[in-house]
mmCIF file of C-alpha atoms in Angstrom:
data_model
loop_
_atom_site.group_PDB
_atom_site.id
_atom_site.type_symbol
_atom_site.label_atom_id
_atom_site.label_comp_id
_atom_site.label_asym_id
_atom_site.label_seq_id
_atom_site.Cartn_x
_atom_site.Cartn_y
_atom_site.Cartn_z
ATOM 1 C CA MET A 5 49.313 60.369 32.044
ATOM 2 C CA MET A 6 49.997 59.809 28.342
ATOM 3 C CA ASN A 7 53.228 61.811 28.642
ATOM 4 C CA TYR A 8 54.483 59.360 31.260
ATOM 5 C CA ILE A 9 53.471 56.392 29.103
ATOM 6 C CA TRP A 10 55.217 57.713 25.988
ATOM 7 C CA GLY A 11 58.253 58.746 28.016
ATOM 8 C CA ALA A 12 58.506 55.273 29.538
ATOM 9 C CA MET A 13 58.211 53.626 26.109
ATOM 10 C CA ILE A 14 61.008 55.794 24.701
ATOM 11 C CA LEU A 15 63.217 55.169 27.725
ATOM 12 C CA VAL A 16 62.664 51.404 27.613
ATOM 13 C CA SER A 17 63.372 51.260 23.869
ATOM 14 C CA LEU A 18 66.638 53.174 24.337
ATOM 15 C CA ILE A 19 67.733 50.922 27.204
ATOM 16 C CA VAL A 20 66.936 47.775 25.217
ATOM 17 C CA SER A 21 68.737 49.128 22.152
ATOM 18 C CA ILE A 22 71.851 49.846 24.258
ATOM 19 C CA PHE A 23 71.892 46.282 25.571
ATOM 20 C CA ASN A 24 71.337 44.911 22.049
ATOM 21 C CA GLY A 25 74.090 47.077 20.627
ATOM 22 C CA ASN A 26 71.904 48.903 18.085
ATOM 23 C CA CYS A 27 71.428 52.245 19.808
ATOM 24 C CA GLY A 28 72.576 54.129 16.699
ATOM 25 C CA GLU A 29 69.992 52.421 14.499
ATOM 26 C CA THR A 30 67.257 53.171 17.044
ATOM 27 C CA VAL A 31 68.143 56.877 17.165
ATOM 28 C CA ASN A 32 68.333 57.090 13.357
ATOM 29 C CA ALA A 33 64.962 55.347 13.030
ATOM 30 C CA GLY A 34 63.430 57.874 15.432
ATOM 31 C CA LEU A 35 64.855 60.825 13.501
ATOM 32 C CA THR A 36 63.690 59.362 10.167
ATOM 33 C CA ALA A 37 60.190 58.782 11.522
ATOM 34 C CA ALA A 38 60.084 62.360 12.852
ATOM 35 C CA LYS A 39 61.057 63.706 9.416
ATOM 36 C CA ASN A 40 58.474 61.535 7.649
ATOM 37 C CA SER A 41 55.763 62.592 10.093
ATOM 38 C CA VAL A 42 56.263 66.250 9.133
ATOM 39 C CA GLY A 43 55.718 65.402 5.461
ATOM 40 C CA THR A 44 52.643 63.345 6.302
ATOM 41 C CA VAL A 45 51.161 66.144 8.403
ATOM 42 C CA MET A 46 51.747 68.721 5.666
ATOM 43 C CA SER A 47 50.126 66.578 2.975
ATOM 44 C CA PHE A 48 47.260 65.754 5.334
ATOM 45 C CA ALA A 49 46.800 69.435 6.202
ATOM 46 C CA GLY A 50 46.217 70.376 2.569
ATOM 47 C CA ILE A 51 43.580 67.696 2.047
ATOM 48 C CA LEU A 52 41.929 68.537 5.367
ATOM 49 C CA CYS A 53 41.773 72.230 4.436
ATOM 50 C CA MET A 54 40.070 71.316 1.161
ATOM 51 C CA TRP A 55 37.440 69.201 2.945
ATOM 52 C CA SER A 56 36.962 71.853 5.622
ATOM 53 C CA GLY A 57 36.264 74.361 2.863
ATOM 54 C CA ILE A 58 33.724 72.037 1.249
ATOM 55 C CA MET A 59 32.039 71.495 4.595
ATOM 56 C CA ARG A 60 31.949 75.261 5.214
ATOM 57 C CA ILE A 61 30.305 75.789 1.836
ATOM 58 C CA ALA A 62 27.730 73.153 2.771
ATOM 59 C CA GLU A 63 27.148 74.918 6.080
ATOM 60 C CA ASP A 64 26.790 78.371 4.513
ATOM 61 C CA GLY A 65 24.605 76.886 1.783
ATOM 62 C CA GLY A 66 22.049 75.782 4.342
ATOM 63 C CA ILE A 67 22.731 72.046 4.261
ATOM 64 C CA SER A 68 23.594 71.994 7.974
ATOM 65 C CA ALA A 69 20.406 73.882 8.846
ATOM 66 C CA ALA A 70 18.326 71.546 6.673
ATOM 67 C CA LEU A 71 19.860 68.469 8.304
ATOM 68 C CA SER A 72 19.310 69.990 11.725
ATOM 69 C CA LYS A 73 15.629 70.532 10.950
ATOM 70 C CA LEU A 74 15.369 67.012 9.517
ATOM 71 C CA LEU A 75 16.913 65.506 12.656
ATOM 72 C CA SER A 76 14.688 67.429 15.048
ATOM 73 C CA PRO A 77 11.939 64.734 15.292
ATOM 74 C CA VAL A 78 14.575 62.057 15.920
ATOM 75 C CA MET A 79 16.249 64.145 18.623
ATOM 76 C CA LYS A 80 12.892 64.605 20.343
ATOM 77 C CA ARG A 81 12.525 60.829 20.641
ATOM 78 C CA ILE A 82 16.080 60.302 21.859
ATOM 79 C CA PHE A 83 15.846 63.162 24.383
ATOM 80 C CA PRO A 84 12.145 63.287 25.365
ATOM 81 C CA LYS A 85 12.801 65.226 28.589
ATOM 82 C CA ILE A 86 14.552 68.122 26.849
ATOM 83 C CA PRO A 87 12.283 70.910 25.544
ATOM 84 C CA PRO A 88 12.434 70.972 21.713
ATOM 85 C CA ASP A 89 12.956 74.737 21.595
ATOM 86 C CA SER A 90 15.664 74.821 24.294
ATOM 87 C CA GLU A 91 19.248 75.893 23.736
ATOM 88 C CA ALA A 92 20.427 72.456 24.829
ATOM 89 C CA MET A 93 18.399 70.747 22.098
ATOM 90 C CA ARG A 94 19.693 73.208 19.505
ATOM 91 C CA CYS A 95 23.312 72.501 20.465
ATOM 92 C CA ILE A 96 22.723 68.736 20.473
ATOM 93 C CA THR A 97 21.115 68.807 17.035
ATOM 94 C CA MET A 98 23.868 70.983 15.590
ATOM 95 C CA ASN A 99 26.520 68.714 17.133
ATOM 96 C CA VAL A 100 24.957 65.643 15.502
ATOM 97 C CA THR A 101 24.683 67.531 12.206
ATOM 98 C CA ALA A 102 28.357 68.526 12.320
ATOM 99 C CA ASN A 103 29.351 64.916 12.993
ATOM 100 C CA LEU A 104 27.176 63.738 10.100
ATOM 101 C CA LEU A 105 29.037 66.080 7.762
ATOM 102 C CA GLY A 106 32.424 65.070 9.158
ATOM 103 C CA MET A 107 33.077 68.500 10.677
ATOM 104 C CA GLY A 108 34.799 67.327 13.847
ATOM 105 C CA ASN A 109 36.249 70.766 14.581
ATOM 106 C CA ALA A 110 32.776 72.300 14.537
ATOM 107 C CA ALA A 111 31.217 69.419 16.468
ATOM 108 C CA THR A 112 33.552 69.746 19.473
ATOM 109 C CA PRO A 113 32.529 73.248 20.681
ATOM 110 C CA LEU A 114 28.876 72.448 20.006
ATOM 111 C CA GLY A 115 29.219 69.273 22.072
ATOM 112 C CA LEU A 116 30.813 71.184 24.940
ATOM 113 C CA SER A 117 28.044 73.795 24.799
ATOM 114 C CA ALA A 118 25.370 71.090 24.769
ATOM 115 C CA MET A 119 26.909 69.333 27.755
ATOM 116 C CA SER A 120 27.132 72.647 29.620
ATOM 117 C CA LYS A 121 23.432 73.313 29.002
ATOM 118 C CA LEU A 122 22.523 69.771 30.067
ATOM 119 C CA ASP A 123 24.565 70.240 33.239
ATOM 120 C CA GLU A 124 22.603 73.405 33.989
ATOM 121 C CA MET A 125 19.351 71.493 33.489
ATOM 122 C CA ASN A 126 20.720 68.858 35.867
ATOM 123 C CA GLY A 127 21.280 71.513 38.494
ATOM 124 C CA SER A 128 25.065 71.021 38.279
ATOM 125 C CA GLY A 129 24.558 67.872 40.311
ATOM 126 C CA GLU A 130 27.219 65.457 41.454
ATOM 127 C CA TYR A 131 26.050 62.758 39.030
ATOM 128 C CA ALA A 132 25.399 62.988 35.306
ATOM 129 C CA SER A 133 21.770 62.966 34.233
ATOM 130 C CA ASP A 134 20.277 60.395 31.862
ATOM 131 C CA GLU A 135 20.299 62.994 29.100
ATOM 132 C CA MET A 136 23.990 63.759 29.671
ATOM 133 C CA CYS A 137 24.866 60.052 29.484
ATOM 134 C CA CYS A 138 22.761 59.603 26.354
ATOM 135 C CA PHE A 139 24.373 62.581 24.634
ATOM 136 C CA THR A 140 27.871 61.363 25.552
ATOM 137 C CA VAL A 141 27.137 58.005 23.939
ATOM 138 C CA LEU A 142 25.550 59.611 20.871
ATOM 139 C CA ASN A 143 28.488 61.972 20.402
ATOM 140 C CA THR A 144 31.095 59.238 20.898
ATOM 141 C CA ALA A 145 29.483 56.750 18.500
ATOM 142 C CA ALA A 146 28.872 59.489 15.950
ATOM 143 C CA LEU A 147 27.176 58.693 12.654
ATOM 144 C CA THR A 148 29.172 60.144 9.754
ATOM 145 C CA ILE A 149 28.048 60.578 6.151
ATOM 146 C CA ILE A 150 31.373 61.934 4.895
ATOM 147 C CA PRO A 151 34.356 60.517 6.863
ATOM 148 C CA SER A 152 36.598 63.346 5.701
ATOM 149 C CA THR A 153 39.347 62.758 8.285
ATOM 150 C CA ILE A 154 39.870 59.098 7.342
ATOM 151 C CA ILE A 155 39.619 59.926 3.642
ATOM 152 C CA SER A 156 42.271 62.616 4.078
ATOM 153 C CA LEU A 157 44.582 60.243 5.947
ATOM 154 C CA ARG A 158 44.203 57.567 3.265
ATOM 155 C CA ALA A 159 44.874 60.092 0.501
ATOM 156 C CA ALA A 160 47.951 61.400 2.331
ATOM 157 C CA ALA A 161 49.218 57.822 2.694
ATOM 158 C CA GLY A 162 48.949 57.320 -1.076
ATOM 159 C CA SER A 163 45.789 55.223 -1.215
ATOM 160 C CA ALA A 164 44.622 54.384 -4.730
ATOM 161 C CA ASP A 165 40.986 54.871 -3.693
ATOM 162 C CA PRO A 166 40.656 56.983 -0.515
ATOM 163 C CA PHE A 167 36.838 56.874 -0.717
ATOM 164 C CA GLU A 168 36.732 53.072 -0.674
ATOM 165 C CA ILE A 169 36.040 53.007 3.075
ATOM 166 C CA THR A 170 32.935 55.229 2.860
ATOM 167 C CA ALA A 171 30.358 52.413 2.711
ATOM 168 C CA PRO A 172 32.007 50.358 5.500
ATOM 169 C CA VAL A 173 32.135 53.496 7.649
ATOM 170 C CA TRP A 174 28.405 54.029 7.084
ATOM 171 C CA ILE A 175 27.607 50.446 8.074
ATOM 172 C CA SER A 176 29.870 50.380 11.124
ATOM 173 C CA SER A 177 28.735 53.790 12.372
ATOM 174 C CA ILE A 178 25.040 52.905 11.980
ATOM 175 C CA VAL A 179 25.572 49.664 13.897
ATOM 176 C CA SER A 180 27.622 51.376 16.608
ATOM 177 C CA VAL A 181 25.154 54.247 17.090
ATOM 178 C CA THR A 182 22.159 51.892 17.187
ATOM 179 C CA THR A 183 23.854 49.530 19.641
ATOM 180 C CA ALA A 184 25.091 52.358 21.854
ATOM 181 C CA LEU A 185 21.702 54.083 22.020
ATOM 182 C CA CYS A 186 19.895 50.813 22.757
ATOM 183 C CA ALA A 187 22.402 50.030 25.512
ATOM 184 C CA VAL A 188 22.169 53.425 27.181
ATOM 185 C CA LYS A 189 18.369 53.439 26.969
ATOM 186 C CA LEU A 190 18.329 49.965 28.540
ATOM 187 C CA PHE A 191 20.546 51.125 31.398
ATOM 188 C CA ILE A 192 18.372 54.221 31.879
ATOM 189 C CA PHE A 193 15.257 52.015 32.004
ATOM 190 C CA MET A 194 16.876 49.627 34.472
ATOM 191 C CA GLY A 195 18.086 52.520 36.608
ATOM 192 C CA ALA A 196 14.590 53.996 36.702
ATOM 193 C CA LYS A 197 13.218 50.633 37.837
ATOM 194 C CA VAL A 198 15.825 50.375 40.598
ATOM 195 C CA ARG A 199 15.114 53.918 41.788
ATOM 196 C CA ALA A 200 11.366 53.252 41.754
ATOM 197 C CA ARG A 201 11.769 50.095 43.865
ATOM 198 C CA ALA A 202 14.052 51.931 46.288
ATOM 199 C CA ALA A 203 11.530 54.760 46.639
ATOM 200 C CA LEU A 204 8.759 52.210 47.252
ATOM 201 C CA ARG A 205 10.806 50.494 49.956
ATOM 202 C CA ARG A 206 11.483 53.824 51.651
ATOM 203 C CA LYS A 207 7.805 54.631 51.512
ATOM 204 C CA ASP A 208 6.836 51.274 53.035
ATOM 205 C CA HIS A 209 9.487 51.713 55.711
ATOM 206 C CA ALA A 210 8.117 55.158 56.560
ATOM 207 C CA LEU A 211 4.576 53.764 56.807
ATOM 208 C CA ASP A 212 5.744 50.968 59.134
ATOM 209 C CA LYS A 213 7.161 53.564 61.484
#
């Protein structure tokens, strides 16, 4: 779908530039932007590799395992129906830990594994379980201690202080995670109430018969 959207935008811009008589400037601007993007990607890649190395050292040094153990009581409260010693809980905790450390590349496969395990617990049903919805929200509104990707982008763009956004990122991510979890828990609670009333009505209907 995105390919069609981008293709349409390019086509429309070319058509408009032809009618405005500045097709040459439009093409040159596109070529210049393409050349600049390569330089940006290369500078960003170096910074990202450095941060990935630091994160790997933290992982091998046991920081990830320590954070995972520290988060275990919190995960038990967020996912009370998932056994604490299950593979699903392990993947969820490691996914949250990877997001905390800004290791998006490591968080993605762990998130996919966690969702696969939750789907198995759900019996591969047609609808997502409450735990699957809760994990999706938690993973999307991820809390990050070290926003390495944004820091790398700011450094590649020539920012005087790439780390300046760290505190705002902490505040915004804490607010977003708290709001998202409260919202999903509220919807889960309301859904349970609706299902309970529906089951009661079915039971009363069966008794009337």
